[in-house]
CSV table of C-alpha atoms in Angstrom, one decimal:
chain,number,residue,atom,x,y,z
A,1,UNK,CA,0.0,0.0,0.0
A,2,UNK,CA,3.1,2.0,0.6
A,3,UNK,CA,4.2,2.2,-2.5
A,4,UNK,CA,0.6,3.4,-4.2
A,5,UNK,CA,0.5,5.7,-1.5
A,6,UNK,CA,4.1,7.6,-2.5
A,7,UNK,CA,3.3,7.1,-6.0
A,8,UNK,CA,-0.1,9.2,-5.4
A,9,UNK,CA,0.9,12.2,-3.3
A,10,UNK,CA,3.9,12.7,-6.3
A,11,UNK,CA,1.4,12.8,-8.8
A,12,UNK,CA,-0.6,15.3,-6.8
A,13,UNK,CA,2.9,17.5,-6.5
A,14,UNK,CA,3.5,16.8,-10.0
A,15,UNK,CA,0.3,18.1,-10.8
A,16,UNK,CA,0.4,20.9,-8.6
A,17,UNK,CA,3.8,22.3,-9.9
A,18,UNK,CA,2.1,22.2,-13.4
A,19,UNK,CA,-0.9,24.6,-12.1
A,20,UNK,CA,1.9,26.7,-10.1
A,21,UNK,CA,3.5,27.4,-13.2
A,22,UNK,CA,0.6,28.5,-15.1
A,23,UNK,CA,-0.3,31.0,-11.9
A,24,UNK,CA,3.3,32.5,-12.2
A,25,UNK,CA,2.9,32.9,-15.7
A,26,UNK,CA,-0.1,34.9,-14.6
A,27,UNK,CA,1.6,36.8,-12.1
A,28,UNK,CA,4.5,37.6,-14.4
A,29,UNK,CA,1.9,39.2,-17.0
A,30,UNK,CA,0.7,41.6,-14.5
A,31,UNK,CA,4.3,42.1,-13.0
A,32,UNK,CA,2.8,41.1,-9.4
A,33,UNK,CA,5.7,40.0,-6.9
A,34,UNK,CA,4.1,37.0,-5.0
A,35,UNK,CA,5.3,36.4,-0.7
A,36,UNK,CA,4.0,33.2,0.4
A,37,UNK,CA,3.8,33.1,4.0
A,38,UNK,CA,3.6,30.8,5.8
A,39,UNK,CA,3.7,29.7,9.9
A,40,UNK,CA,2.2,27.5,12.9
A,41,UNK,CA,-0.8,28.3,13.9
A,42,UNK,CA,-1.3,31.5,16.0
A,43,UNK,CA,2.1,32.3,14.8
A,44,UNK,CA,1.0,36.3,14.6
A,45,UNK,CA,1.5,36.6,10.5
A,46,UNK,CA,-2.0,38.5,10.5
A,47,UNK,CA,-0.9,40.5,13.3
A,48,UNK,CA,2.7,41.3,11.6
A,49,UNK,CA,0.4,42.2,8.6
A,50,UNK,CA,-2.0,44.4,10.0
A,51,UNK,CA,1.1,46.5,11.1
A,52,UNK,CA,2.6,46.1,8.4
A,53,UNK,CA,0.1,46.8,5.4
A,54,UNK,CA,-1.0,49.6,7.5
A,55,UNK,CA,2.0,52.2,5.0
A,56,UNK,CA,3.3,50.0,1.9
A,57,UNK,CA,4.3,53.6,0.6
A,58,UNK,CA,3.8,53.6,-2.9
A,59,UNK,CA,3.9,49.8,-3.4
A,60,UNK,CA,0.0,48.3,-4.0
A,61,UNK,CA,-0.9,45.4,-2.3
A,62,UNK,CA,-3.5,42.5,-1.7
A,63,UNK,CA,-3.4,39.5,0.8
A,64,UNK,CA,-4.7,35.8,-0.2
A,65,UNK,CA,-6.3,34.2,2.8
A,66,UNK,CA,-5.9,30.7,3.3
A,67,UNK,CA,-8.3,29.2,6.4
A,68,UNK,CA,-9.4,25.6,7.0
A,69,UNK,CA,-13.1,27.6,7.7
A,70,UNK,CA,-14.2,31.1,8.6
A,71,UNK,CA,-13.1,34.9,7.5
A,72,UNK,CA,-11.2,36.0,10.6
A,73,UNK,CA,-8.2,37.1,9.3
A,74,UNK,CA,-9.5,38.6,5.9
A,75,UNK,CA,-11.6,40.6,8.1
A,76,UNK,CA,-9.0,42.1,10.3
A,77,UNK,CA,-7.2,42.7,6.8
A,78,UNK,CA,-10.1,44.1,5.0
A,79,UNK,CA,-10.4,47.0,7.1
A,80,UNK,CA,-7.0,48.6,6.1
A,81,UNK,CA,-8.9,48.5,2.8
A,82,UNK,CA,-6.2,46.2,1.0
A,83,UNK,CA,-7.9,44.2,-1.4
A,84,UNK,CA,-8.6,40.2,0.7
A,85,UNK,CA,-9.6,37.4,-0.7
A,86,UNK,CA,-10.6,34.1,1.1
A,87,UNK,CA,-9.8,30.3,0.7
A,88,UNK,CA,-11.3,28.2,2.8
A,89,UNK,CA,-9.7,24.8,2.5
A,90,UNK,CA,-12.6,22.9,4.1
A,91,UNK,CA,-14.7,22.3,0.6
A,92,UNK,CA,-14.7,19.0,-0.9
A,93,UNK,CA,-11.9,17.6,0.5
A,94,UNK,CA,-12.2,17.2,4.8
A,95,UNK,CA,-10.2,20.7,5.7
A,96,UNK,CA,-6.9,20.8,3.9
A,97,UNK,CA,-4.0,21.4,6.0
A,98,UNK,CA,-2.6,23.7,3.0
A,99,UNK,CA,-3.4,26.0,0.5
A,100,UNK,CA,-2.2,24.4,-2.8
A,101,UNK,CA,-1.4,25.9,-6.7
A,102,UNK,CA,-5.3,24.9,-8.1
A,103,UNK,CA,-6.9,26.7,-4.7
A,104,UNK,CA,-4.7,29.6,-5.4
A,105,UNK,CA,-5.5,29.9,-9.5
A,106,UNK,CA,-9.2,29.6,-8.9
A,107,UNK,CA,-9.0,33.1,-6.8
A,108,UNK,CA,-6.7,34.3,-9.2
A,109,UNK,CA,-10.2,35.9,-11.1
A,110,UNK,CA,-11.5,37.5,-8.0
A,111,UNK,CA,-7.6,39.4,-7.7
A,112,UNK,CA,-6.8,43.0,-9.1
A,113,UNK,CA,-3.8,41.8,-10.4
A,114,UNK,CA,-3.4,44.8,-12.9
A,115,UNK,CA,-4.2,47.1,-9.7
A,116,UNK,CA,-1.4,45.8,-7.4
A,117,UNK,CA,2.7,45.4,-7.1
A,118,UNK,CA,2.3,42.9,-4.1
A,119,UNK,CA,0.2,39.8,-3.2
A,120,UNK,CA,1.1,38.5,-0.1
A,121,UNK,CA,-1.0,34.7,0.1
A,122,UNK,CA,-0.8,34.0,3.7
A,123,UNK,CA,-1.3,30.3,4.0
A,124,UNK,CA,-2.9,27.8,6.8
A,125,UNK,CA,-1.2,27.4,9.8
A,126,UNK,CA,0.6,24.2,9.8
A,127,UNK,CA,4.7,23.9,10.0
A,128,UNK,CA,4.6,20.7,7.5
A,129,UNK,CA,2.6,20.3,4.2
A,130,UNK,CA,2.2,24.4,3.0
A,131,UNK,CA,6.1,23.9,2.4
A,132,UNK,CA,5.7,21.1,-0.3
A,133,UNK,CA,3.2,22.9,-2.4
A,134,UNK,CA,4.1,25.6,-4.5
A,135,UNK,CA,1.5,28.5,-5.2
A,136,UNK,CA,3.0,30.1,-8.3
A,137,UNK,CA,5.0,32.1,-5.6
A,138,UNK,CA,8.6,34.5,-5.9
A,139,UNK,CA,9.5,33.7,-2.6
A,140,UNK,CA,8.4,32.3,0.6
A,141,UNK,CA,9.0,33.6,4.1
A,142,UNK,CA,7.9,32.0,7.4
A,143,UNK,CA,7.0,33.4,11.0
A,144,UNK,CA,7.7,31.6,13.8
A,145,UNK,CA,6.7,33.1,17.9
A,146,UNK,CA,9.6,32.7,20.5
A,147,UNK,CA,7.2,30.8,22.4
A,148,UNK,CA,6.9,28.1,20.3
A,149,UNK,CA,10.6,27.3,21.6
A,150,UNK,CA,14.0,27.2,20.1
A,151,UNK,CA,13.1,23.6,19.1
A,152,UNK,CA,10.9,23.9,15.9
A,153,UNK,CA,13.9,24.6,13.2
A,154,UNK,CA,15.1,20.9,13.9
A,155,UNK,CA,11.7,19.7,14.5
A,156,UNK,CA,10.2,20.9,11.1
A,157,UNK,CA,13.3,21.3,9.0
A,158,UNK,CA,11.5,21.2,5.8
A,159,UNK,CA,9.7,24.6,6.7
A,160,UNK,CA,12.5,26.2,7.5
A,161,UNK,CA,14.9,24.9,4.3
A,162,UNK,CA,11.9,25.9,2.1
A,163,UNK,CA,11.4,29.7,2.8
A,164,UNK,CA,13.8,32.9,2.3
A,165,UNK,CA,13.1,34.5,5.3
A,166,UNK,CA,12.3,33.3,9.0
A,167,UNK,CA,10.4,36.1,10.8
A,168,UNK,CA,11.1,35.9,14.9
A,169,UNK,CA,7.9,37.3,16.1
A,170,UNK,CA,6.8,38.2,19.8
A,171,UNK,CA,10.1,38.9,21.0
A,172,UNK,CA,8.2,40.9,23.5
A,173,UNK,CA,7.9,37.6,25.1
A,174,UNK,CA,11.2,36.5,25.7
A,175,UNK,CA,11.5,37.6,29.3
A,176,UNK,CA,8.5,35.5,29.8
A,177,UNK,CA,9.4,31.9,28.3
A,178,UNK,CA,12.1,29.8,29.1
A,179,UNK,CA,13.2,30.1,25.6
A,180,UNK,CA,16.9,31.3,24.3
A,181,UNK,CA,16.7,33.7,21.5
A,182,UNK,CA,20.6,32.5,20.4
A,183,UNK,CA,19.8,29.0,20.5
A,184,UNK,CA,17.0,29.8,18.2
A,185,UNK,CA,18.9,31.4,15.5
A,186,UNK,CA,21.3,29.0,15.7
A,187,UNK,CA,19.3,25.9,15.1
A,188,UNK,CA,17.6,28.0,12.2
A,189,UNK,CA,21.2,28.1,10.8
A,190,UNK,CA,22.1,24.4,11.4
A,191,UNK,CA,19.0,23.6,9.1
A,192,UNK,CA,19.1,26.2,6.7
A,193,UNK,CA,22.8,28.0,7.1
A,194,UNK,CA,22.4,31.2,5.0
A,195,UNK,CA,19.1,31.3,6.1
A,196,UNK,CA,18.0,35.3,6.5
A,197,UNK,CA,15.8,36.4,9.8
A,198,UNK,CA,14.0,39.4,11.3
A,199,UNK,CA,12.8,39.7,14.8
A,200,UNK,CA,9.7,40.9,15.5
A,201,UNK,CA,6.9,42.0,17.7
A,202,UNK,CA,3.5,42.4,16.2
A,203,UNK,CA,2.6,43.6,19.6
A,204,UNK,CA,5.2,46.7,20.3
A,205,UNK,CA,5.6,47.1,16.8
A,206,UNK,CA,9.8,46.3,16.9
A,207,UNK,CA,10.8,45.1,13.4
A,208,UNK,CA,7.3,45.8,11.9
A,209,UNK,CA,9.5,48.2,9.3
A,210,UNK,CA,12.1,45.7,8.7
A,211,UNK,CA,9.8,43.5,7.3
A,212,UNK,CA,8.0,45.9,5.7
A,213,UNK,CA,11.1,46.7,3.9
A,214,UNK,CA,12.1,43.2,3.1
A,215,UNK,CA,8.3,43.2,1.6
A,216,UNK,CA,9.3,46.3,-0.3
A,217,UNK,CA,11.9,44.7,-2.0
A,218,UNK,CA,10.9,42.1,-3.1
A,219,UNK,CA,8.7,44.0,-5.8
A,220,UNK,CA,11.8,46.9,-6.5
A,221,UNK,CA,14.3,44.0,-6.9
A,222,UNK,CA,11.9,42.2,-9.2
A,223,UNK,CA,11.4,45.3,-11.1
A,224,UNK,CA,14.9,45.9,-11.3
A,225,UNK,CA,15.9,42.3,-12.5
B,1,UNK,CA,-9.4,15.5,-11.2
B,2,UNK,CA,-10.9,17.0,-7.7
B,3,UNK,CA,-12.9,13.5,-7.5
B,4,UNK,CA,-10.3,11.4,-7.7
B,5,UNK,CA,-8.5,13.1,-5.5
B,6,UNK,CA,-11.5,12.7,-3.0
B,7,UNK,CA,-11.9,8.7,-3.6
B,8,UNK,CA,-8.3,8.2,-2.5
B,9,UNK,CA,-8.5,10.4,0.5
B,10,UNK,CA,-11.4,8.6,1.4
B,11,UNK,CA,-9.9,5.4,0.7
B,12,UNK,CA,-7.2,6.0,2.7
B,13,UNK,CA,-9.6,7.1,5.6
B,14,UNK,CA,-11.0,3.5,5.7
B,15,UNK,CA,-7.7,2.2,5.6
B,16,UNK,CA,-6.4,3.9,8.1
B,17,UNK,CA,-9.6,2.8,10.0
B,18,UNK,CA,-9.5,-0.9,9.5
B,19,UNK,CA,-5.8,-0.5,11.1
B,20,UNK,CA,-7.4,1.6,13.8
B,21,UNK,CA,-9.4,-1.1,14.9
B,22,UNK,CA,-6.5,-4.1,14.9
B,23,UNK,CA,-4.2,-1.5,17.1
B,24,UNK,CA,-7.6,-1.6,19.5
B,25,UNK,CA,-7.8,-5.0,19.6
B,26,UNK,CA,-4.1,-5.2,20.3
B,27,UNK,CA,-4.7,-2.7,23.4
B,28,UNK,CA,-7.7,-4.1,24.7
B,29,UNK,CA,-6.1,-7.4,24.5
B,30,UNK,CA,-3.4,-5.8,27.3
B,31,UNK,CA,-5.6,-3.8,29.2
B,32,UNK,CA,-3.8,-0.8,27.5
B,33,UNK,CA,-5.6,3.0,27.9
B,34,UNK,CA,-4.6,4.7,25.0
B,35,UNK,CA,-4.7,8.9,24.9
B,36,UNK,CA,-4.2,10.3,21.6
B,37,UNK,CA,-2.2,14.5,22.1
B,38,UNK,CA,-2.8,17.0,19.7
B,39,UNK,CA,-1.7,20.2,19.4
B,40,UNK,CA,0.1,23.2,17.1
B,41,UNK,CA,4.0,23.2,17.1
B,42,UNK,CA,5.4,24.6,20.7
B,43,UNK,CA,2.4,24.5,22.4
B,44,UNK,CA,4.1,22.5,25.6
B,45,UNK,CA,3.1,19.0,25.1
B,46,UNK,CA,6.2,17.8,25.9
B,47,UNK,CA,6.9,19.9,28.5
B,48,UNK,CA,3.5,19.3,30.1
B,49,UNK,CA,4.2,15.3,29.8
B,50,UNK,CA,7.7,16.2,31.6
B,51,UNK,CA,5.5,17.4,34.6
B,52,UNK,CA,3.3,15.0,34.5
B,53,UNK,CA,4.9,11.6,33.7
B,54,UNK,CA,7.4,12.9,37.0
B,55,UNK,CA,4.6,11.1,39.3
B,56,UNK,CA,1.6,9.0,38.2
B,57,UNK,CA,1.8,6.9,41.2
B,58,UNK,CA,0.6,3.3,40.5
B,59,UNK,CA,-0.3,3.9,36.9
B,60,UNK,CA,2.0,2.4,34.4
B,61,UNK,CA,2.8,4.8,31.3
B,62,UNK,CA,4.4,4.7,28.0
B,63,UNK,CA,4.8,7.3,25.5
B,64,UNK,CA,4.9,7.0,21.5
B,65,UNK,CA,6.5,10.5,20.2
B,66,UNK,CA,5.7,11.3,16.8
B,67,UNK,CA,7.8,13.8,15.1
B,68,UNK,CA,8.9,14.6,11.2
B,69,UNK,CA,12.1,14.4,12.2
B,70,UNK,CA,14.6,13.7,15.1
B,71,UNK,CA,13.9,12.2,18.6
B,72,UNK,CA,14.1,15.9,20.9
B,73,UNK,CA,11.1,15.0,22.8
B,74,UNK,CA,12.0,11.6,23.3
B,75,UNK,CA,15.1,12.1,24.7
B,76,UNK,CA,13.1,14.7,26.9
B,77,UNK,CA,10.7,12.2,28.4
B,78,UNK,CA,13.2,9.0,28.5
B,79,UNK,CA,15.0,11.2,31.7
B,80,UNK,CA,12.0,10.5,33.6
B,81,UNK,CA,12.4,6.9,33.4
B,82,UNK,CA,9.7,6.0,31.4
B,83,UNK,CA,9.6,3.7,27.8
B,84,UNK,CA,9.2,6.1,24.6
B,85,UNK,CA,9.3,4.7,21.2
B,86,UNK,CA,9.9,7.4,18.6
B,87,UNK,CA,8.1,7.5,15.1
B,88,UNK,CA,9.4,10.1,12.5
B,89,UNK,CA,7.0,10.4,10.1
B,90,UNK,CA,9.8,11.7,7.6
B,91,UNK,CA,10.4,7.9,5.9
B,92,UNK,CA,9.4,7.4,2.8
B,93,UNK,CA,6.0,9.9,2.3
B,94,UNK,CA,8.0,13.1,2.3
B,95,UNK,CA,7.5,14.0,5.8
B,96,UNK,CA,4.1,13.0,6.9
B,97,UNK,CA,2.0,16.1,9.0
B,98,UNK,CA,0.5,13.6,11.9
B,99,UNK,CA,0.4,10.0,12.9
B,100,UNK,CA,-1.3,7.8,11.2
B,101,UNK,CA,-2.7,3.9,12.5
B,102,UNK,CA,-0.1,2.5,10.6
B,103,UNK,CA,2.5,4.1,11.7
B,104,UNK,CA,1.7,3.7,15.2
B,105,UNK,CA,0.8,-0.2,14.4
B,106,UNK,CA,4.4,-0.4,13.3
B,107,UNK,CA,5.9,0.8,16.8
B,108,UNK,CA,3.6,-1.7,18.5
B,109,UNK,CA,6.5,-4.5,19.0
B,110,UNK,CA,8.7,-1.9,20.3
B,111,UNK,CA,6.0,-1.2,22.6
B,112,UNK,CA,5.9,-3.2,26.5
B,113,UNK,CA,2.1,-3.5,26.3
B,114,UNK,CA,2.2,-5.9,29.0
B,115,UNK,CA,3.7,-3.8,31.3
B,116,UNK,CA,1.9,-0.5,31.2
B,117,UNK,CA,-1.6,0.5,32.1
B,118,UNK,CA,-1.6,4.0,29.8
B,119,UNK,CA,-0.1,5.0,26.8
B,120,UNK,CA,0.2,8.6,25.9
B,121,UNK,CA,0.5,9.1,21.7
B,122,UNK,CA,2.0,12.6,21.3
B,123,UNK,CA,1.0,13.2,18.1
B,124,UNK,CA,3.1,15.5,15.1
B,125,UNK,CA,2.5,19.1,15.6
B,126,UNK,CA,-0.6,20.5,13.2
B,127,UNK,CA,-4.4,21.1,14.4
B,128,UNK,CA,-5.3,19.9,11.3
B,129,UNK,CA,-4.9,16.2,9.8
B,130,UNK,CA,-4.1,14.4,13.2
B,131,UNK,CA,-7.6,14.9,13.9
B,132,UNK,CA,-8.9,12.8,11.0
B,133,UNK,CA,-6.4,10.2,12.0
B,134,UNK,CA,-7.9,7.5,14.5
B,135,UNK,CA,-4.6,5.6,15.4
B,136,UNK,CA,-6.5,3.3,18.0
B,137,UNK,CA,-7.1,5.6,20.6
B,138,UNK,CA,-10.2,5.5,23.5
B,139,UNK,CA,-9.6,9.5,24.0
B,140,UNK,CA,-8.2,12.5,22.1
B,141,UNK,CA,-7.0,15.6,24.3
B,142,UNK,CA,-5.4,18.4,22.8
B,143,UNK,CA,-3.1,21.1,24.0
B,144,UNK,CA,-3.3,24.7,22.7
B,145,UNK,CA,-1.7,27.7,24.3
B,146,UNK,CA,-2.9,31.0,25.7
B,147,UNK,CA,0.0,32.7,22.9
B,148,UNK,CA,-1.9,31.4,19.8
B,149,UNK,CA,-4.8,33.6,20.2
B,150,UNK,CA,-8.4,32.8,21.2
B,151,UNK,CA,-9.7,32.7,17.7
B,152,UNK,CA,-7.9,28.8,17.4
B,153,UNK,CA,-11.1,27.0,18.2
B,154,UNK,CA,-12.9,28.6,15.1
B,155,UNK,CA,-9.9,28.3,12.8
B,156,UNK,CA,-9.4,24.8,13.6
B,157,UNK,CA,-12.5,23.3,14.4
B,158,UNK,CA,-12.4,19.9,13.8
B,159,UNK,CA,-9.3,19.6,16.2
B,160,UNK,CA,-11.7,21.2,18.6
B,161,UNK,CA,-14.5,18.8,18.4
B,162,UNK,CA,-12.6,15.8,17.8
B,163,UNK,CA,-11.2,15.6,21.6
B,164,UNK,CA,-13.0,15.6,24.8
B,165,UNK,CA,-10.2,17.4,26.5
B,166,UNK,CA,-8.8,20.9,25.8
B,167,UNK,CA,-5.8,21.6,27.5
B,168,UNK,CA,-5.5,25.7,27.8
B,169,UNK,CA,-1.6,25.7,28.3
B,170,UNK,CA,1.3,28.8,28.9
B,171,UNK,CA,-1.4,30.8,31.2
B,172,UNK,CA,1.7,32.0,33.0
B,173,UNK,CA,1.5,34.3,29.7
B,174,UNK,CA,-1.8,35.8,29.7
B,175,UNK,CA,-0.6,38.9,31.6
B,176,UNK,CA,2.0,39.4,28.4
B,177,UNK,CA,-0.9,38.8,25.7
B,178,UNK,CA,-3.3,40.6,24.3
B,179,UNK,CA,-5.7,37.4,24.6
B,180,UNK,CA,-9.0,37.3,26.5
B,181,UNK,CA,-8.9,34.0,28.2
B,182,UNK,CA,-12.9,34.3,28.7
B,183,UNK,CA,-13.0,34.9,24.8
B,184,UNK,CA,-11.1,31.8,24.1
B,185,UNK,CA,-12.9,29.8,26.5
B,186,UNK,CA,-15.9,31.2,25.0
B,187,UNK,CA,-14.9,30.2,21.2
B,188,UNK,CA,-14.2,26.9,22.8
B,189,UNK,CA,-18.0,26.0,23.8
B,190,UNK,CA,-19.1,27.7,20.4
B,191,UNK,CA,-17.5,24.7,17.9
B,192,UNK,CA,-17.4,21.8,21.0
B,193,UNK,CA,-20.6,22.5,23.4
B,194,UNK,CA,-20.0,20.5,27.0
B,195,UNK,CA,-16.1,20.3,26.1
B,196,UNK,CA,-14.4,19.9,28.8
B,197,UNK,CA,-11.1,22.5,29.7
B,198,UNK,CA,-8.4,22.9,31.8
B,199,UNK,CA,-5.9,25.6,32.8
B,200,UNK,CA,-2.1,25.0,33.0
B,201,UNK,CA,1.3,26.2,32.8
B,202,UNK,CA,3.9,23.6,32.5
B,203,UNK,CA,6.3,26.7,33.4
B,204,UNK,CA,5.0,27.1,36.7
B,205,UNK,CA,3.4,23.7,37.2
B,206,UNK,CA,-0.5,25.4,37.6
B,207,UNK,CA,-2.9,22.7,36.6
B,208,UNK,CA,0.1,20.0,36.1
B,209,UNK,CA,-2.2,17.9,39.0
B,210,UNK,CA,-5.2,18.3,37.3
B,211,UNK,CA,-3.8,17.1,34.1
B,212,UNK,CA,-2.2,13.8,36.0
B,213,UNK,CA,-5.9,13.0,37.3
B,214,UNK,CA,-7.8,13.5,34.5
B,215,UNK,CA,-5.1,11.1,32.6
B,216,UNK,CA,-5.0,8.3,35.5
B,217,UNK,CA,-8.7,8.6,35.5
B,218,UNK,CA,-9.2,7.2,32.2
B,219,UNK,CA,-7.3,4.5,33.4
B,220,UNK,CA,-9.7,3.8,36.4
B,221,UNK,CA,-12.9,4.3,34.6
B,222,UNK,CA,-11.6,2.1,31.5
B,223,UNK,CA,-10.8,-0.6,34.5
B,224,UNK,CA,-14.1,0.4,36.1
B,225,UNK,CA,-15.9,-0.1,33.0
């Protein structure tokens, strides 16, 4: 059964690389940098977002919601009046754990892709599967809290390996949580050496304009390239 | 394609079932209590089992740790004395998100039924797919801390109403977050009505007793019964 098993979930990646592609093709004709972001749940990546979309400056952008049910987070976003649009992965197939290429391309109609510079698709909450499915994305950048402990790097390599960017967020905590910022970074290096990071607080607002410059970027480097 | 993509999920579902029930039998067979633990990634299952595996008086406990990758937890909880089997679910699937019956069917030789009267599956980190996984288990509990946010239960609601038990965890922290514990507890009731709650902190040991009864008692009524 193993075997059919393997042979089935590389078909669905297969397939899924095939309808990332066409999205980027997409993307690329309206010259729209795409961020996928992706964390644990509870994480704080709408959070770091509200602050964050709050002054893009000059740079337009719109935010993908990916939710197992419900419009929480596209809410919160919605009222910064940045164009949201939600996915809820509960349809059809018993709450996907991920948002995958096909989910993504069939809210590609209800995006203002010629209106924007930026989509930021911010994914389910889940450490494992969001890193093995493609979107059609540029890059991909992850947040992880403090107090999820200085543990998770090793624990869930593959996240880590798969994304640009880890994000630090609720450093505010750290006086609070037996947890050692240095061992942290660290382990995030042992998996993925190279590996860029920001800390952040959603909740004070430290390193809410780092990232909003790494954002930034993303589109001016694109544009530049 | 959608369809086909349904079948085999569905498929797999009553696979994993039909294994479900021979890892039952198994435990039944050796008067084995069997407690399946959810939760997101750092939400202090581990830790919380560190506390609580300390002392469990004349109850007799095992632990199976599922992780992607590595054996951190397991080298946590085999200080205390106690058997733990590891499963990493990284082996041939391309790192599996949760545990499947299977899996856990595969660590059952390595397991000294005989000699225990509980054994504790902490499950892969993700409130999604290890709730649609039965493994064998007579309960689910599931561990979510007060630093996710109290919107979880609505985000994640099959997690939610798959257990009987939610473990509200880190409330050390609720003084250095902005989270309404009322509001979570609230949210709570509104997906699993009757669900039963309790409050720890594996930091400062609050609730660690209540936790340890609540566990041994599903010993003592499965004995009772």
């Amino acid at each position: 059964m193993h075997k059919v098993r393997v042979r089935v979930v590389e078909d669905a990646l297969d397939a899924n690389n095939t309808i990332a592609r066409a999205n980027r093709e997409d993307f690329d004709r309206s010259d729209v940098t795409v961020v996928n972001l992706m964390s644990a749940p509870g994480a704080g990546k709408t959070a770091l977002l509200e602050r964050v979309l709050a002054d893009t400056g000059d740079v337009r952008v719109a935010v993908l919601e990916g939710d197992v049910e419900g419009s929480l987070d596209a809410q919160r976003l919605a009222s910064l009046h940045v164009p949201v649009v939600q996915i809820n992965t509960s349809g059809g197939f018993g709450g996907e754990c991920h948002l995958d290429a096909n989910m993504v391309r069939s809210a590609l109609p209800s995006l203002p892709l010629g209106d924007i510079d930026l989509l930021i698709v911010e994914n389910v909450g889940n450490l494992v599967c969001p890193a093995e499915f493609r979107v059609g994305e540029d890059v991909r950048a992850m947040v992880c809290s403090v107090a999820e402990g200085e543990d998770k790097p090793l624990k869930y390599p593959l996240m880590f390996r798969a994304c640009e960017l880890a994000v630090v967020n609720k450093i505010d905590l750290l006086p609070h949580v037996d947890v050692e910022l240095e061992q942290l970074l660290y382990n995030l290096q042992v998996v993925h050496p190279g590996m860029e990071h920001l800390l952040t607080s959603a909740r004070t607002g430290d390193g809410v304009e780092a990232l909003r410059d790494w954002l930034v970027s993303r589109v001016k480097d694109r544009v530049a390239a």
